[in-house]
XYZ file of C-alpha atoms in Angstrom:
287
model
C -21.193 49.685 28.279
C -23.427 52.767 28.397
C -23.015 53.127 32.162
C -19.215 53.260 31.936
C -18.743 55.051 28.637
C -20.943 58.030 27.883
C -23.970 56.901 29.889
C -27.616 57.263 28.869
C -27.494 61.030 29.456
C -24.892 61.404 26.758
C -27.472 61.157 24.035
C -26.970 57.426 23.415
C -23.174 57.468 23.721
C -23.111 53.733 24.578
C -25.054 52.869 21.443
C -22.832 55.184 19.389
C -19.602 53.574 20.551
C -21.008 50.071 19.964
C -21.973 51.039 16.419
C -18.580 52.664 15.856
C -16.755 49.539 17.001
C -18.945 47.293 14.872
C -18.344 49.380 11.738
C -14.632 49.713 12.473
C -14.371 45.932 12.801
C -16.299 45.515 9.540
C -13.958 47.964 7.764
C -10.907 46.166 9.119
C -12.205 42.803 7.868
C -12.981 44.262 4.438
C -9.388 45.471 4.131
C -8.099 42.031 5.116
C -10.390 40.352 2.566
C -9.115 42.720 -0.142
C -5.519 41.844 0.775
C -6.385 38.139 0.437
C -7.859 38.741 -3.033
C -4.682 40.551 -4.149
C -2.608 37.587 -2.917
C -4.751 35.164 -4.960
C -4.464 37.340 -8.085
C -0.680 37.535 -7.680
C -0.487 33.742 -7.298
C -2.149 33.315 -10.696
C 0.204 35.891 -12.242
C 3.252 34.045 -10.851
C 2.000 30.662 -12.069
C 1.434 31.991 -15.579
C 4.875 33.636 -15.643
C 6.551 30.438 -14.370
C 4.613 28.168 -16.756
C 3.466 30.140 -19.843
C 2.102 26.931 -21.363
C -0.722 27.106 -18.789
C -2.290 29.824 -20.945
C -2.331 27.516 -23.972
C -4.159 24.700 -22.249
C -6.506 26.534 -19.865
C -6.815 30.157 -20.986
C -10.610 30.269 -20.436
C -10.316 28.861 -16.910
C -7.592 31.382 -16.030
C -9.586 34.319 -17.403
C -12.755 33.215 -15.596
C -10.902 32.870 -12.299
C -9.282 36.289 -12.703
C -12.632 37.835 -13.600
C -14.200 36.334 -10.486
C -11.404 37.645 -8.272
C -11.570 41.157 -9.730
C -15.373 41.169 -9.399
C -14.999 40.190 -5.737
C -12.362 42.915 -5.267
C -14.786 45.486 -6.743
C -17.561 44.294 -4.406
C -15.275 44.542 -1.363
C -14.144 48.015 -2.420
C -17.764 49.182 -2.695
C -18.523 47.672 0.726
C -15.499 49.498 2.133
C -16.880 52.816 0.838
C -20.258 52.010 2.405
C -18.690 51.121 5.778
C -16.523 54.276 5.692
C -19.577 56.450 4.987
C -21.418 54.802 7.874
C -18.482 55.533 10.200
C -18.436 59.172 9.072
C -22.168 59.429 9.807
C -21.737 57.928 13.288
C -18.871 60.305 14.067
C -20.929 63.287 12.848
C -23.764 62.170 15.118
C -21.406 61.916 18.083
C -20.029 65.391 17.418
C -23.552 66.853 17.291
C -24.813 65.002 20.382
C -25.327 66.597 23.767
C -22.419 64.717 25.295
C -19.957 66.756 27.325
C -16.300 67.055 26.321
C -15.307 64.720 29.161
C -17.816 62.090 27.989
C -16.611 62.397 24.381
C -13.014 61.921 25.546
C -14.015 58.719 27.352
C -15.821 57.450 24.264
C -12.884 58.232 21.971
C -10.369 56.669 24.392
C -12.468 53.501 24.682
C -12.965 53.350 20.900
C -9.229 53.711 20.195
C -8.425 51.064 22.807
C -10.887 48.546 21.344
C -9.886 49.154 17.717
C -6.216 48.939 18.687
C -6.837 45.562 20.342
C -8.560 44.289 17.200
C -5.609 45.395 15.065
C -3.110 43.782 17.451
C -4.925 40.464 17.136
C -4.994 40.710 13.331
C -1.341 41.744 13.122
C -0.369 38.817 15.388
C -2.375 36.432 13.215
C -0.803 37.830 10.014
C 2.665 37.712 11.589
C 2.200 34.093 12.670
C 1.043 33.187 9.153
C 3.989 35.030 7.607
C 6.406 33.267 9.954
C 4.891 29.903 9.036
C 5.097 30.730 5.309
C 8.699 31.912 5.635
C 9.653 28.795 7.605
C 7.911 26.619 5.035
C 9.777 28.336 2.180
C 13.119 27.984 4.001
C 12.378 24.296 4.495
C 11.581 23.875 0.779
C 14.797 25.670 -0.206
C 16.855 23.554 2.190
C 15.298 20.375 0.792
C 16.006 21.560 -2.759
C 19.649 22.294 -1.895
C 20.003 18.829 -0.306
C 19.302 17.206 -3.686
C 22.785 18.102 -4.971
C 24.327 15.011 -6.546
C 20.973 13.177 -6.613
C 19.106 11.934 -9.655
C 15.694 13.538 -10.115
C 12.923 13.729 -12.705
C 13.223 16.936 -14.728
C 10.811 18.470 -17.175
C 12.289 19.739 -20.433
C 10.002 21.456 -22.958
C 10.319 20.076 -26.473
C 9.820 21.873 -29.790
C 6.283 20.580 -30.213
C 5.297 22.001 -26.828
C 4.703 18.582 -25.285
C 6.177 17.803 -21.890
C 9.378 15.782 -21.923
C 10.735 14.376 -18.669
C 14.189 12.851 -18.166
C 16.309 11.475 -15.375
C 18.962 14.113 -14.635
C 21.565 14.776 -11.963
C 21.373 17.885 -9.768
C 24.616 19.874 -9.954
C 23.576 22.943 -7.990
C 20.563 24.751 -6.535
C 20.555 28.561 -6.351
C 18.459 29.734 -3.382
C 18.326 33.281 -4.725
C 16.929 32.504 -8.183
C 15.265 29.272 -6.953
C 16.679 27.465 -9.967
C 18.287 24.053 -10.319
C 21.304 23.452 -12.519
C 21.039 19.873 -13.767
C 23.048 17.544 -15.969
C 21.380 15.316 -18.549
C 23.550 12.370 -19.519
C 22.319 10.313 -22.463
C 23.907 7.536 -24.536
C 25.402 8.581 -27.876
C 23.408 8.204 -31.104
C 25.346 5.030 -31.991
C 23.684 2.272 -29.970
C 26.958 0.339 -29.796
C 28.880 3.359 -28.559
C 29.667 3.703 -24.872
C 30.271 7.447 -25.233
C 27.899 9.886 -23.668
C 27.101 13.487 -24.386
C 26.032 15.913 -21.688
C 23.545 18.739 -21.628
C 23.079 21.195 -18.801
C 19.819 22.952 -17.986
C 18.712 25.627 -15.559
C 15.208 24.794 -14.417
C 12.717 26.284 -11.915
C 11.684 24.319 -8.832
C 8.348 23.401 -10.410
C 10.168 21.488 -13.167
C 11.857 19.075 -10.750
C 10.401 16.050 -8.957
C 12.625 14.136 -6.504
C 12.528 10.348 -6.775
C 11.689 8.180 -3.757
C 14.743 6.968 -1.846
C 15.841 3.557 -3.130
C 16.847 2.449 0.361
C 13.716 3.719 2.105
C 10.546 2.215 0.552
C 8.464 3.182 3.599
C 8.774 6.896 2.765
C 7.729 6.429 -0.883
C 4.157 7.227 -1.997
C 1.918 4.228 -2.642
C -0.003 4.552 -5.902
C -3.007 2.245 -6.089
C -4.298 0.218 -9.006
C -5.725 2.445 -11.765
C -3.725 5.502 -10.684
C -1.941 7.464 -13.407
C 1.735 8.140 -12.681
C 4.916 9.384 -14.322
C 7.515 6.628 -14.606
C 10.871 5.825 -16.200
C 10.337 3.623 -19.248
C 12.461 0.453 -18.860
C 15.855 0.669 -20.550
C 15.717 4.471 -20.984
C 16.199 7.685 -18.999
C 12.862 9.115 -20.171
C 9.675 9.309 -18.124
C 6.195 8.784 -19.572
C 2.632 8.688 -18.320
C 1.523 5.232 -17.225
C -1.289 3.511 -15.333
C -0.761 1.205 -12.357
C -2.022 -2.165 -13.619
C -2.089 -4.180 -10.408
C -1.940 -3.905 -6.635
C 1.445 -4.262 -4.897
C 1.752 -6.394 -1.753
C 4.774 -4.500 -0.361
C 5.986 -0.936 -0.854
C 9.367 -2.286 -1.962
C 7.786 -4.253 -4.824
C 8.103 -3.086 -8.416
C 5.117 -1.361 -9.989
C 3.424 -3.154 -12.876
C 2.574 -0.388 -15.319
C 0.880 0.126 -18.663
C 2.502 3.042 -20.487
C 0.417 5.291 -22.708
C 1.064 4.917 -26.467
C 2.955 1.658 -25.876
C 0.702 -0.656 -27.859
C 1.886 -4.032 -29.072
C -0.502 -6.090 -31.212
C -3.419 -3.901 -30.221
C -2.886 -4.070 -26.442
C -0.741 -2.371 -23.807
C 1.999 -4.608 -22.408
C 2.553 -4.586 -18.659
C 6.048 -3.525 -17.642
C 7.810 -3.727 -14.274
C 9.306 -0.476 -12.959
C 11.113 -0.075 -9.599
C 9.163 1.960 -7.030
C 12.036 4.486 -6.865
C 11.524 5.376 -10.525
C 7.814 6.222 -10.206
C 6.442 9.653 -9.183
C 3.072 11.406 -9.096
C 1.767 12.601 -12.462
C 2.144 16.407 -12.576
C -1.046 18.423 -12.956
C -1.734 19.343 -16.577
C 0.857 16.888 -17.964
C 0.888 16.747 -21.772
C 2.299 13.854 -23.745
């Protein structure tokens, strides 16, 4: 490098440009790392805003994670100042060196070219990631919109702050607000009555879980023995936490489940539930 840019007679121009490029690359990476930290912090903010009950059940964990992220952001910021000061020192040294104007021009041109190439690579990488994220989000929104008319599991918060899940029908999905409009049909209070009353809810995407397709067992998840799941309690439209009691031979077989708080004579009865009425237990589920 020294023979083509600056040369040995330029007062170490080759070494200067190598150091400049190294520090510039370090500064660029520090900025990228800081951007990543901001993204992680914003993710936590969005989760808390979407599910305020998270604060009730894991406030210490949330605060500790935020503290760790902000501490890392502070460290990166201090490193950025250090790298910037080092670059200033290297540029001062280059200005005070015995290099001719022509040699300095070559050094600056080479430096700008190399730094520009680094930025192009990073921008391409960021663009590719953004495209993938955008495509993934579009796919999620399209899948959500395709659930119109389907029955799904929906979370409805009750007065005592416990999670209540019901089988509901999707009426509409708004891609702008990312909200489902769902219809909850339940039998009337009189057990002998055939009348039904309806309630409509607007719920965020995180409050909806699609059921497996009844006609396509192969695409349904396979929960093994001992796994905790969320399942429709037989004879109702409500979903409760349950444990898979035995292994299934085929994916189309019913699950044999033991529902929490379903004791009879001191033991939990085993109940059969169709595979298309069983979904993964949501993280942090409260019952």
